[in-house]
Amino acid sequence: MGNLNVVVAGSNNFASEVGKKGTVTDMTFFELKKGNDSVTLIEPTKYPEKLSSLFYSVSMAEYAILVVEKIDSFLGETIVMIDSLGIDKGWMVLRNYIQPEQLKLLLAGTSLENYEPLEDDPIKTREMLIDLACNTKKEAGNGTCGSCPIDSHFNVKGVGTVVLGSVIDGYFKVHDKMQIYPIKKEVILKSIQKHDIDAADGIKGDHVGLALRGIESDELDRGYVATTDPSIKMTRKVTAKATLVKFWPNPIKDGMVIHIGHWMQMVPCRVTSSKDDGDFRSPMLEMEFDSDIIHKPGDKAMMMYLEGGKLRVVGSFILE
């Protein structure tokens, strides 16, 4: 069973012509299926109004389709977000007579630099994505464990509590005991579905529905994590060396309030100390979060400044 998660950025009408509409929040999900193989298209529907919509959509993806309808600050911000999250496999759809040469400077040195050109043709796109999914086989390994950040949650009559999300790391199987962070509650994984088809396991990259026993839907929230991974931890204070994006214009200052993005979390944070050795794009920061960040040691966290004007993506650092 192959499954791909693909963010479709830059247009709110491309994905709807390619896939079948599914769940709608601040993101809209579209699906393609052929037998047991599937593709999930993720559209950041509330972007540019909500930067979190773009962040969550890109965070869940392995591939990207960037639809370029005009060259403006939102296109630049989208490119910076995709590059910062390291999505280096994808395609570019050019509209309104925009030529590849017009994008060379914007894309130079980014993870999008080698994106393949893609015709603005829903049928060809659908066929290409399904073929790729059919040729991308994923199998659960041995002796590993996995995590699923929760996007949405609800109660289903006769089933109980169901959560939706993408497996961000590793894998897990039906009947596994899972911990729900940050509340540290143990649950039993009753069943797994992928695109409404029952499955025995959830593997990194799968978009899944998990039926959980031992917890009520109203105990959950977006950003919580269902996991079998004992290395998962929660952090409230961080001292870390940050890397700011090359387009970020100003130093990070003491007292600045930014948002930290990781998995399906976007947490306000106050910078309590910022120091650098003359290069303001490589500062040593001390930060205090408004609530715990759930993460694995060594994960990358994104820094965003929602009052940043034309560019709100600041940079990143490693959660030790």
PDB file of C-alpha atoms in Angstrom:
ATOM      1  CA  MET A   1       0.000   0.000   0.000  1.00  0.00           C
ATOM      2  CA  GLY A   2       1.534   3.295  -1.135  1.00  0.00           C
ATOM      3  CA  ASN A   3       0.445   6.674   0.216  1.00  0.00           C
ATOM      4  CA  LEU A   4       1.781  10.153  -0.521  1.00  0.00           C
ATOM      5  CA  ASN A   5       1.107  13.467   1.239  1.00  0.00           C
ATOM      6  CA  VAL A   6       1.411  16.416  -1.159  1.00  0.00           C
ATOM      7  CA  VAL A   7       0.948  20.076  -0.210  1.00  0.00           C
ATOM      8  CA  VAL A   8      -0.593  22.181  -2.991  1.00  0.00           C
ATOM      9  CA  ALA A   9       0.379  25.822  -2.405  1.00  0.00           C
ATOM     10  CA  GLY A  10      -0.256  28.994  -4.361  1.00  0.00           C
ATOM     11  CA  SER A  11      -3.793  28.265  -5.570  1.00  0.00           C
ATOM     12  CA  ASN A  12      -7.114  27.325  -3.997  1.00  0.00           C
ATOM     13  CA  ASN A  13      -8.549  25.742  -7.132  1.00  0.00           C
ATOM     14  CA  PHE A  14      -5.853  23.357  -8.382  1.00  0.00           C
ATOM     15  CA  ALA A  15      -6.262  20.514  -5.875  1.00  0.00           C
ATOM     16  CA  SER A  16     -10.053  20.482  -6.195  1.00  0.00           C
ATOM     17  CA  GLU A  17      -9.697  19.660  -9.896  1.00  0.00           C
ATOM     18  CA  VAL A  18      -7.280  16.809  -9.191  1.00  0.00           C
ATOM     19  CA  GLY A  19      -8.727  15.003  -6.156  1.00  0.00           C
ATOM     20  CA  LYS A  20     -11.932  14.300  -4.257  1.00  0.00           C
ATOM     21  CA  LYS A  21     -12.673  16.748  -1.449  1.00  0.00           C
ATOM     22  CA  GLY A  22     -12.455  15.435   2.114  1.00  0.00           C
ATOM     23  CA  THR A  23     -11.952  17.033   5.532  1.00  0.00           C
ATOM     24  CA  VAL A  24     -12.065  20.846   5.726  1.00  0.00           C
ATOM     25  CA  THR A  25     -10.566  22.915   8.553  1.00  0.00           C
ATOM     26  CA  ASP A  26      -8.070  25.729   7.933  1.00  0.00           C
ATOM     27  CA  MET A  27      -6.685  23.142   5.513  1.00  0.00           C
ATOM     28  CA  THR A  28      -8.646  21.240   2.882  1.00  0.00           C
ATOM     29  CA  PHE A  29      -7.805  17.617   2.104  1.00  0.00           C
ATOM     30  CA  PHE A  30      -8.358  16.001  -1.293  1.00  0.00           C
ATOM     31  CA  GLU A  31      -7.749  12.341  -2.049  1.00  0.00           C
ATOM     32  CA  LEU A  32      -6.880  10.118  -4.963  1.00  0.00           C
ATOM     33  CA  LYS A  33      -7.158   6.345  -4.784  1.00  0.00           C
ATOM     34  CA  LYS A  34      -6.308   3.410  -7.015  1.00  0.00           C
ATOM     35  CA  GLY A  35      -6.762   0.064  -5.312  1.00  0.00           C
ATOM     36  CA  ASN A  36      -4.840   0.261  -2.048  1.00  0.00           C
ATOM     37  CA  ASP A  37      -2.617   3.121  -3.223  1.00  0.00           C
ATOM     38  CA  SER A  38      -3.534   6.706  -2.415  1.00  0.00           C
ATOM     39  CA  VAL A  39      -2.496  10.341  -2.526  1.00  0.00           C
ATOM     40  CA  THR A  40      -3.531  13.030  -0.030  1.00  0.00           C
ATOM     41  CA  LEU A  41      -3.450  16.584  -1.358  1.00  0.00           C
ATOM     42  CA  ILE A  42      -3.279  19.227   1.384  1.00  0.00           C
ATOM     43  CA  GLU A  43      -4.351  22.778   0.559  1.00  0.00           C
ATOM     44  CA  PRO A  44      -3.581  25.640   2.995  1.00  0.00           C
ATOM     45  CA  THR A  45      -7.037  27.139   2.490  1.00  0.00           C
ATOM     46  CA  LYS A  46      -6.766  29.934   5.080  1.00  0.00           C
ATOM     47  CA  TYR A  47      -3.375  31.188   3.855  1.00  0.00           C
ATOM     48  CA  PRO A  48      -2.300  34.019   3.574  1.00  0.00           C
ATOM     49  CA  GLU A  49      -4.679  35.203   6.312  1.00  0.00           C
ATOM     50  CA  LYS A  50      -3.392  32.477   8.662  1.00  0.00           C
ATOM     51  CA  LEU A  51       0.291  31.601   8.409  1.00  0.00           C
ATOM     52  CA  SER A  52      -0.436  28.511  10.531  1.00  0.00           C
ATOM     53  CA  SER A  53      -2.516  27.107   7.661  1.00  0.00           C
ATOM     54  CA  LEU A  54       0.553  27.114   5.425  1.00  0.00           C
ATOM     55  CA  PHE A  55       2.874  25.831   8.160  1.00  0.00           C
ATOM     56  CA  TYR A  56       0.660  22.863   9.076  1.00  0.00           C
ATOM     57  CA  SER A  57       0.062  21.939   5.431  1.00  0.00           C
ATOM     58  CA  VAL A  58       3.757  21.919   4.545  1.00  0.00           C
ATOM     59  CA  SER A  59       4.677  20.139   7.805  1.00  0.00           C
ATOM     60  CA  MET A  60       2.425  17.205   6.889  1.00  0.00           C
ATOM     61  CA  ALA A  61       3.794  16.827   3.350  1.00  0.00           C
ATOM     62  CA  GLU A  62       6.530  14.794   1.682  1.00  0.00           C
ATOM     63  CA  TYR A  63       6.056  16.459  -1.724  1.00  0.00           C
ATOM     64  CA  ALA A  64       4.923  19.904  -2.876  1.00  0.00           C
ATOM     65  CA  ILE A  65       3.137  21.319  -5.894  1.00  0.00           C
ATOM     66  CA  LEU A  66       3.697  25.080  -6.128  1.00  0.00           C
ATOM     67  CA  VAL A  67       1.190  26.832  -8.372  1.00  0.00           C
ATOM     68  CA  VAL A  68       2.558  30.229  -9.417  1.00  0.00           C
ATOM     69  CA  GLU A  69      -0.233  32.611 -10.414  1.00  0.00           C
ATOM     70  CA  LYS A  70       1.650  35.834  -9.667  1.00  0.00           C
ATOM     71  CA  ILE A  71       4.982  36.871  -8.242  1.00  0.00           C
ATOM     72  CA  ASP A  72       4.383  38.689  -4.961  1.00  0.00           C
ATOM     73  CA  SER A  73       5.329  38.637  -1.278  1.00  0.00           C
ATOM     74  CA  PHE A  74       3.026  35.672  -0.557  1.00  0.00           C
ATOM     75  CA  LEU A  75       4.786  33.581  -3.192  1.00  0.00           C
ATOM     76  CA  GLY A  76       8.101  34.528  -1.599  1.00  0.00           C
ATOM     77  CA  GLU A  77       6.858  33.610   1.872  1.00  0.00           C
ATOM     78  CA  THR A  78       5.524  30.268   0.597  1.00  0.00           C
ATOM     79  CA  ILE A  79       8.890  29.456  -0.991  1.00  0.00           C
ATOM     80  CA  VAL A  80      10.693  30.337   2.261  1.00  0.00           C
ATOM     81  CA  MET A  81       8.340  28.093   4.272  1.00  0.00           C
ATOM     82  CA  ILE A  82       8.721  25.110   1.930  1.00  0.00           C
ATOM     83  CA  ASP A  83      12.496  25.574   1.833  1.00  0.00           C
ATOM     84  CA  SER A  84      12.783  25.969   5.614  1.00  0.00           C
ATOM     85  CA  LEU A  85      10.901  22.694   6.138  1.00  0.00           C
ATOM     86  CA  GLY A  86      13.138  20.969   3.598  1.00  0.00           C
ATOM     87  CA  ILE A  87      10.571  19.720   1.040  1.00  0.00           C
ATOM     88  CA  ASP A  88      12.956  19.028  -1.845  1.00  0.00           C
ATOM     89  CA  LYS A  89      10.679  16.824  -3.985  1.00  0.00           C
ATOM     90  CA  GLY A  90       7.999  18.555  -5.995  1.00  0.00           C
ATOM     91  CA  TRP A  91       6.629  20.252  -9.068  1.00  0.00           C
ATOM     92  CA  MET A  92       5.959  23.762 -10.352  1.00  0.00           C
ATOM     93  CA  VAL A  93       2.841  24.868 -12.251  1.00  0.00           C
ATOM     94  CA  LEU A  94       3.183  28.250 -13.972  1.00  0.00           C
ATOM     95  CA  ARG A  95       0.083  30.292 -14.835  1.00  0.00           C
ATOM     96  CA  ASN A  96      -0.661  33.687 -16.379  1.00  0.00           C
ATOM     97  CA  TYR A  97       2.263  33.453 -18.826  1.00  0.00           C
ATOM     98  CA  ILE A  98       4.875  33.468 -16.060  1.00  0.00           C
ATOM     99  CA  GLN A  99       8.174  32.102 -17.378  1.00  0.00           C
ATOM    100  CA  PRO A 100      10.691  29.932 -15.469  1.00  0.00           C
ATOM    101  CA  GLU A 101      13.376  32.609 -15.871  1.00  0.00           C
ATOM    102  CA  GLN A 102      11.296  34.986 -13.733  1.00  0.00           C
ATOM    103  CA  LEU A 103      11.614  32.630 -10.757  1.00  0.00           C
ATOM    104  CA  LYS A 104      15.314  31.783 -10.950  1.00  0.00           C
ATOM    105  CA  LEU A 105      16.477  34.297  -8.342  1.00  0.00           C
ATOM    106  CA  LEU A 106      13.668  33.398  -5.928  1.00  0.00           C
ATOM    107  CA  LEU A 107      14.398  29.675  -6.165  1.00  0.00           C
ATOM    108  CA  ALA A 108      18.202  29.779  -6.295  1.00  0.00           C
ATOM    109  CA  GLY A 109      19.768  27.832  -3.442  1.00  0.00           C
ATOM    110  CA  THR A 110      16.417  26.623  -2.069  1.00  0.00           C
ATOM    111  CA  SER A 111      14.943  23.132  -1.817  1.00  0.00           C
ATOM    112  CA  LEU A 112      12.608  24.086  -4.689  1.00  0.00           C
ATOM    113  CA  GLU A 113      15.429  24.814  -7.131  1.00  0.00           C
ATOM    114  CA  ASN A 114      15.062  21.462  -8.893  1.00  0.00           C
ATOM    115  CA  TYR A 115      11.273  21.118  -8.831  1.00  0.00           C
ATOM    116  CA  GLU A 116      10.022  19.631 -12.075  1.00  0.00           C
ATOM    117  CA  PRO A 117       7.737  21.602 -14.414  1.00  0.00           C
ATOM    118  CA  LEU A 118       4.137  20.353 -14.368  1.00  0.00           C
ATOM    119  CA  GLU A 119       1.440  21.028 -16.945  1.00  0.00           C
ATOM    120  CA  ASP A 120      -1.666  22.815 -15.706  1.00  0.00           C
ATOM    121  CA  ASP A 121      -3.685  19.688 -16.499  1.00  0.00           C
ATOM    122  CA  PRO A 122      -5.684  17.963 -13.711  1.00  0.00           C
ATOM    123  CA  ILE A 123      -5.982  14.643 -15.551  1.00  0.00           C
ATOM    124  CA  LYS A 124      -2.243  14.338 -16.251  1.00  0.00           C
ATOM    125  CA  THR A 125      -1.452  15.441 -12.698  1.00  0.00           C
ATOM    126  CA  ARG A 126      -3.820  12.834 -11.276  1.00  0.00           C
ATOM    127  CA  GLU A 127      -2.258  10.067 -13.367  1.00  0.00           C
ATOM    128  CA  MET A 128       1.285  11.137 -12.459  1.00  0.00           C
ATOM    129  CA  LEU A 129       0.566  11.215  -8.716  1.00  0.00           C
ATOM    130  CA  ILE A 130      -1.231   7.863  -8.675  1.00  0.00           C
ATOM    131  CA  ASP A 131       1.619   6.258 -10.647  1.00  0.00           C
ATOM    132  CA  LEU A 132       4.095   7.668  -8.106  1.00  0.00           C
ATOM    133  CA  ALA A 133       2.021   6.342  -5.188  1.00  0.00           C
ATOM    134  CA  CYS A 134       1.796   2.897  -6.820  1.00  0.00           C
ATOM    135  CA  ASN A 135       5.588   2.818  -7.100  1.00  0.00           C
ATOM    136  CA  THR A 136       6.193   4.050  -3.541  1.00  0.00           C
ATOM    137  CA  LYS A 137       5.883   1.031  -1.301  1.00  0.00           C
ATOM    138  CA  LYS A 138       6.097   1.501   2.447  1.00  0.00           C
ATOM    139  CA  GLU A 139       6.404  -1.312   4.946  1.00  0.00           C
ATOM    140  CA  ALA A 140       6.426  -1.289   8.726  1.00  0.00           C
ATOM    141  CA  GLY A 141       9.863  -2.090  10.084  1.00  0.00           C
ATOM    142  CA  ASN A 142      10.881  -4.101  13.121  1.00  0.00           C
ATOM    143  CA  GLY A 143      11.648  -2.730  16.546  1.00  0.00           C
ATOM    144  CA  THR A 144      10.645   0.843  15.750  1.00  0.00           C
ATOM    145  CA  CYS A 145       7.856   3.063  17.055  1.00  0.00           C
ATOM    146  CA  GLY A 146       5.882   5.988  15.703  1.00  0.00           C
ATOM    147  CA  SER A 147       4.016   9.212  16.361  1.00  0.00           C
ATOM    148  CA  CYS A 148       0.908  10.877  14.943  1.00  0.00           C
ATOM    149  CA  PRO A 149       0.283  14.573  15.691  1.00  0.00           C
ATOM    150  CA  ILE A 150      -3.474  15.144  15.919  1.00  0.00           C
ATOM    151  CA  ASP A 151      -5.078  17.479  13.382  1.00  0.00           C
ATOM    152  CA  SER A 152      -8.743  16.927  14.291  1.00  0.00           C
ATOM    153  CA  HIS A 153     -10.765  14.712  16.633  1.00  0.00           C
ATOM    154  CA  PHE A 154     -14.426  13.727  17.056  1.00  0.00           C
ATOM    155  CA  ASN A 155     -16.752  11.043  18.358  1.00  0.00           C
ATOM    156  CA  VAL A 156     -18.216   8.452  15.972  1.00  0.00           C
ATOM    157  CA  LYS A 157     -21.326   6.563  17.054  1.00  0.00           C
ATOM    158  CA  GLY A 158     -20.509   2.887  17.536  1.00  0.00           C
ATOM    159  CA  VAL A 159     -16.762   3.516  17.204  1.00  0.00           C
ATOM    160  CA  GLY A 160     -15.872   6.055  19.889  1.00  0.00           C
ATOM    161  CA  THR A 161     -13.095   8.616  19.758  1.00  0.00           C
ATOM    162  CA  VAL A 162     -11.437   9.076  16.364  1.00  0.00           C
ATOM    163  CA  VAL A 163      -8.457  11.300  15.562  1.00  0.00           C
ATOM    164  CA  LEU A 164      -7.135  12.334  12.159  1.00  0.00           C
ATOM    165  CA  GLY A 165      -3.517  13.121  11.362  1.00  0.00           C
ATOM    166  CA  SER A 166      -0.409  12.102   9.451  1.00  0.00           C
ATOM    167  CA  VAL A 167       2.163   9.653  10.794  1.00  0.00           C
ATOM    168  CA  ILE A 168       5.154  11.923  11.243  1.00  0.00           C
ATOM    169  CA  ASP A 169       7.688   9.315  12.242  1.00  0.00           C
ATOM    170  CA  GLY A 170       8.122   5.531  12.430  1.00  0.00           C
ATOM    171  CA  TYR A 171       5.102   3.253  12.535  1.00  0.00           C
ATOM    172  CA  PHE A 172       2.527   1.707  14.881  1.00  0.00           C
ATOM    173  CA  LYS A 173       0.012  -1.144  14.676  1.00  0.00           C
ATOM    174  CA  VAL A 174      -3.567  -1.938  15.663  1.00  0.00           C
ATOM    175  CA  HIS A 175      -3.885  -2.888  19.367  1.00  0.00           C
ATOM    176  CA  ASP A 176      -0.742  -0.940  20.322  1.00  0.00           C
ATOM    177  CA  LYS A 177      -0.769   0.952  23.597  1.00  0.00           C
ATOM    178  CA  MET A 178      -0.235   4.648  22.877  1.00  0.00           C
ATOM    179  CA  GLN A 179       0.488   7.677  25.034  1.00  0.00           C
ATOM    180  CA  ILE A 180      -1.378  10.923  24.391  1.00  0.00           C
ATOM    181  CA  TYR A 181       0.784  13.987  24.974  1.00  0.00           C
ATOM    182  CA  PRO A 182       0.731  16.460  26.685  1.00  0.00           C
ATOM    183  CA  ILE A 183      -1.802  14.850  29.054  1.00  0.00           C
ATOM    184  CA  LYS A 184       0.234  11.593  29.276  1.00  0.00           C
ATOM    185  CA  LYS A 185      -2.811   9.361  29.084  1.00  0.00           C
ATOM    186  CA  GLU A 186      -2.531   5.755  27.910  1.00  0.00           C
ATOM    187  CA  VAL A 187      -4.986   4.562  25.253  1.00  0.00           C
ATOM    188  CA  ILE A 188      -5.457   1.478  23.097  1.00  0.00           C
ATOM    189  CA  LEU A 189      -5.345   1.827  19.301  1.00  0.00           C
ATOM    190  CA  LYS A 190      -8.547  -0.030  18.341  1.00  0.00           C
ATOM    191  CA  SER A 191      -8.332   0.418  14.581  1.00  0.00           C
ATOM    192  CA  ILE A 192      -6.621   2.329  11.766  1.00  0.00           C
ATOM    193  CA  GLN A 193      -8.117   3.607   8.534  1.00  0.00           C
ATOM    194  CA  LYS A 194      -6.395   5.068   5.490  1.00  0.00           C
ATOM    195  CA  HIS A 195      -8.819   6.781   3.114  1.00  0.00           C
ATOM    196  CA  ASP A 196     -11.741   4.876   4.685  1.00  0.00           C
ATOM    197  CA  ILE A 197     -10.022   1.490   4.237  1.00  0.00           C
ATOM    198  CA  ASP A 198      -9.125  -0.572   7.324  1.00  0.00           C
ATOM    199  CA  ALA A 199      -5.382  -1.083   7.769  1.00  0.00           C
ATOM    200  CA  ALA A 200      -3.164  -3.075  10.117  1.00  0.00           C
ATOM    201  CA  ASP A 201      -0.569  -0.334  10.624  1.00  0.00           C
ATOM    202  CA  GLY A 202       0.256   3.328  10.180  1.00  0.00           C
ATOM    203  CA  ILE A 203       3.607   4.118   8.556  1.00  0.00           C
ATOM    204  CA  LYS A 204       5.488   7.419   8.227  1.00  0.00           C
ATOM    205  CA  GLY A 205       3.725   9.539   5.603  1.00  0.00           C
ATOM    206  CA  ASP A 206       0.321   7.857   5.947  1.00  0.00           C
ATOM    207  CA  HIS A 207      -2.717  10.087   6.459  1.00  0.00           C
ATOM    208  CA  VAL A 208      -4.714   8.106   9.000  1.00  0.00           C
ATOM    209  CA  GLY A 209      -7.831   7.936  11.112  1.00  0.00           C
ATOM    210  CA  LEU A 210      -7.169   6.289  14.494  1.00  0.00           C
ATOM    211  CA  ALA A 211      -9.933   4.903  16.715  1.00  0.00           C
ATOM    212  CA  LEU A 212      -8.787   5.184  20.335  1.00  0.00           C
ATOM    213  CA  ARG A 213     -10.129   3.428  23.434  1.00  0.00           C
ATOM    214  CA  GLY A 214      -9.623   5.017  26.834  1.00  0.00           C
ATOM    215  CA  ILE A 215     -10.108   8.690  26.024  1.00  0.00           C
ATOM    216  CA  GLU A 216     -12.962  11.047  25.121  1.00  0.00           C
ATOM    217  CA  SER A 217     -12.848  13.428  22.181  1.00  0.00           C
ATOM    218  CA  ASP A 218     -13.331  16.461  24.436  1.00  0.00           C
ATOM    219  CA  GLU A 219     -10.084  15.587  26.256  1.00  0.00           C
ATOM    220  CA  LEU A 220      -8.119  16.190  23.053  1.00  0.00           C
ATOM    221  CA  ASP A 221      -6.982  19.228  21.108  1.00  0.00           C
ATOM    222  CA  ARG A 222      -5.189  19.929  17.847  1.00  0.00           C
ATOM    223  CA  GLY A 223      -1.456  19.569  18.329  1.00  0.00           C
ATOM    224  CA  TYR A 224      -1.724  16.707  20.828  1.00  0.00           C
ATOM    225  CA  VAL A 225       0.352  13.679  19.845  1.00  0.00           C
ATOM    226  CA  ALA A 226      -0.565   9.974  19.862  1.00  0.00           C
ATOM    227  CA  THR A 227       2.660   7.984  20.112  1.00  0.00           C
ATOM    228  CA  THR A 228       4.356   4.686  20.925  1.00  0.00           C
ATOM    229  CA  ASP A 229       7.748   6.410  21.048  1.00  0.00           C
ATOM    230  CA  PRO A 230       9.382   6.510  24.535  1.00  0.00           C
ATOM    231  CA  SER A 231      11.783   9.268  23.454  1.00  0.00           C
ATOM    232  CA  ILE A 232       8.983  11.846  23.103  1.00  0.00           C
ATOM    233  CA  LYS A 233       9.431  14.733  25.537  1.00  0.00           C
ATOM    234  CA  MET A 234       7.895  18.087  26.419  1.00  0.00           C
ATOM    235  CA  THR A 235       9.868  21.323  26.643  1.00  0.00           C
ATOM    236  CA  ARG A 236       8.868  24.712  28.093  1.00  0.00           C
ATOM    237  CA  LYS A 237      12.234  26.547  28.036  1.00  0.00           C
ATOM    238  CA  VAL A 238      14.967  26.376  25.392  1.00  0.00           C
ATOM    239  CA  THR A 239      18.493  27.674  24.912  1.00  0.00           C
ATOM    240  CA  ALA A 240      19.437  27.132  21.280  1.00  0.00           C
ATOM    241  CA  LYS A 241      21.437  28.531  18.387  1.00  0.00           C
ATOM    242  CA  ALA A 242      18.973  29.692  15.749  1.00  0.00           C
ATOM    243  CA  THR A 243      19.412  30.052  12.001  1.00  0.00           C
ATOM    244  CA  LEU A 244      17.432  32.935  10.510  1.00  0.00           C
ATOM    245  CA  VAL A 245      16.297  32.848   6.878  1.00  0.00           C
ATOM    246  CA  LYS A 246      18.441  34.936   4.553  1.00  0.00           C
ATOM    247  CA  PHE A 247      15.597  37.361   3.805  1.00  0.00           C
ATOM    248  CA  TRP A 248      14.863  38.153   7.468  1.00  0.00           C
ATOM    249  CA  PRO A 249      15.868  41.811   7.867  1.00  0.00           C
ATOM    250  CA  ASN A 250      16.359  42.462  11.596  1.00  0.00           C
ATOM    251  CA  PRO A 251      18.050  40.981  14.687  1.00  0.00           C
ATOM    252  CA  ILE A 252      15.957  39.068  17.229  1.00  0.00           C
ATOM    253  CA  LYS A 253      15.548  41.258  20.311  1.00  0.00           C
ATOM    254  CA  ASP A 254      15.043  40.492  24.004  1.00  0.00           C
ATOM    255  CA  GLY A 255      11.341  40.478  24.871  1.00  0.00           C
ATOM    256  CA  MET A 256      10.214  39.738  21.312  1.00  0.00           C
ATOM    257  CA  VAL A 257       7.124  37.509  21.105  1.00  0.00           C
ATOM    258  CA  ILE A 258       7.276  34.959  18.291  1.00  0.00           C
ATOM    259  CA  HIS A 259       5.441  31.721  17.507  1.00  0.00           C
ATOM    260  CA  ILE A 260       7.176  28.337  17.490  1.00  0.00           C
ATOM    261  CA  GLY A 261       5.876  25.749  15.042  1.00  0.00           C
ATOM    262  CA  HIS A 262       6.470  22.021  15.373  1.00  0.00           C
ATOM    263  CA  TRP A 263       4.300  19.210  13.962  1.00  0.00           C
ATOM    264  CA  MET A 264       0.699  20.401  14.519  1.00  0.00           C
ATOM    265  CA  GLN A 265       1.678  22.866  17.246  1.00  0.00           C
ATOM    266  CA  MET A 266       2.076  26.632  17.015  1.00  0.00           C
ATOM    267  CA  VAL A 267       2.951  28.028  20.431  1.00  0.00           C
ATOM    268  CA  PRO A 268       3.586  31.658  21.467  1.00  0.00           C
ATOM    269  CA  CYS A 269       7.056  32.213  22.869  1.00  0.00           C
ATOM    270  CA  ARG A 270       8.947  35.074  24.512  1.00  0.00           C
ATOM    271  CA  VAL A 271      12.635  35.627  23.772  1.00  0.00           C
ATOM    272  CA  THR A 272      14.277  36.203  27.155  1.00  0.00           C
ATOM    273  CA  SER A 273      17.820  36.584  25.777  1.00  0.00           C
ATOM    274  CA  SER A 274      19.322  37.079  22.324  1.00  0.00           C
ATOM    275  CA  LYS A 275      23.072  37.262  21.697  1.00  0.00           C
ATOM    276  CA  ASP A 276      25.203  36.938  18.586  1.00  0.00           C
ATOM    277  CA  ASP A 277      28.858  37.223  17.601  1.00  0.00           C
ATOM    278  CA  GLY A 278      28.292  39.879  14.957  1.00  0.00           C
ATOM    279  CA  ASP A 279      26.095  37.768  12.674  1.00  0.00           C
ATOM    280  CA  PHE A 280      22.510  38.478  13.687  1.00  0.00           C
ATOM    281  CA  ARG A 281      21.298  35.577  11.543  1.00  0.00           C
ATOM    282  CA  SER A 282      22.983  33.072  13.886  1.00  0.00           C
ATOM    283  CA  PRO A 283      21.891  34.195  17.364  1.00  0.00           C
ATOM    284  CA  MET A 284      22.011  32.222  20.600  1.00  0.00           C
ATOM    285  CA  LEU A 285      18.500  32.487  22.014  1.00  0.00           C
ATOM    286  CA  GLU A 286      16.885  31.757  25.351  1.00  0.00           C
ATOM    287  CA  MET A 287      13.131  31.268  24.960  1.00  0.00           C
ATOM    288  CA  GLU A 288      10.149  30.537  27.192  1.00  0.00           C
ATOM    289  CA  PHE A 289       7.033  28.974  25.621  1.00  0.00           C
ATOM    290  CA  ASP A 290       3.462  29.675  26.743  1.00  0.00           C
ATOM    291  CA  SER A 291       2.859  25.914  26.812  1.00  0.00           C
ATOM    292  CA  ASP A 292       4.923  22.760  26.377  1.00  0.00           C
ATOM    293  CA  ILE A 293       6.260  21.822  22.932  1.00  0.00           C
ATOM    294  CA  ILE A 294       5.932  18.077  22.257  1.00  0.00           C
ATOM    295  CA  HIS A 295       8.876  16.733  20.266  1.00  0.00           C
ATOM    296  CA  LYS A 296      11.587  14.145  19.736  1.00  0.00           C
ATOM    297  CA  PRO A 297      15.145  15.124  20.703  1.00  0.00           C
ATOM    298  CA  GLY A 298      16.848  16.668  17.671  1.00  0.00           C
ATOM    299  CA  ASP A 299      13.677  17.844  15.900  1.00  0.00           C
ATOM    300  CA  LYS A 300      13.648  21.134  14.018  1.00  0.00           C
ATOM    301  CA  ALA A 301      11.275  23.882  15.209  1.00  0.00           C
ATOM    302  CA  MET A 302      10.199  26.843  13.088  1.00  0.00           C
ATOM    303  CA  MET A 303      10.182  30.455  14.278  1.00  0.00           C
ATOM    304  CA  MET A 304       7.439  32.756  12.990  1.00  0.00           C
ATOM    305  CA  TYR A 305       6.661  36.412  13.697  1.00  0.00           C
ATOM    306  CA  LEU A 306       3.020  37.077  12.904  1.00  0.00           C
ATOM    307  CA  GLU A 307       3.532  40.858  12.873  1.00  0.00           C
ATOM    308  CA  GLY A 308       6.351  40.528  10.343  1.00  0.00           C
ATOM    309  CA  GLY A 309       4.589  42.182   7.400  1.00  0.00           C
ATOM    310  CA  LYS A 310       5.587  40.746   4.027  1.00  0.00           C
ATOM    311  CA  LEU A 311       7.667  37.956   5.567  1.00  0.00           C
ATOM    312  CA  ARG A 312       6.541  36.147   8.714  1.00  0.00           C
ATOM    313  CA  VAL A 313       8.880  33.131   8.551  1.00  0.00           C
ATOM    314  CA  VAL A 314      11.880  33.984  10.755  1.00  0.00           C
ATOM    315  CA  GLY A 315      14.080  30.887  10.973  1.00  0.00           C
ATOM    316  CA  SER A 316      14.566  27.627  12.853  1.00  0.00           C
ATOM    317  CA  PHE A 317      16.411  25.905  15.681  1.00  0.00           C
ATOM    318  CA  ILE A 318      16.894  22.375  17.029  1.00  0.00           C
ATOM    319  CA  LEU A 319      14.925  21.088  20.015  1.00  0.00           C
ATOM    320  CA  GLU A 320      17.486  19.105  22.007  1.00  0.00           C
TER     321      GLU A 320
END
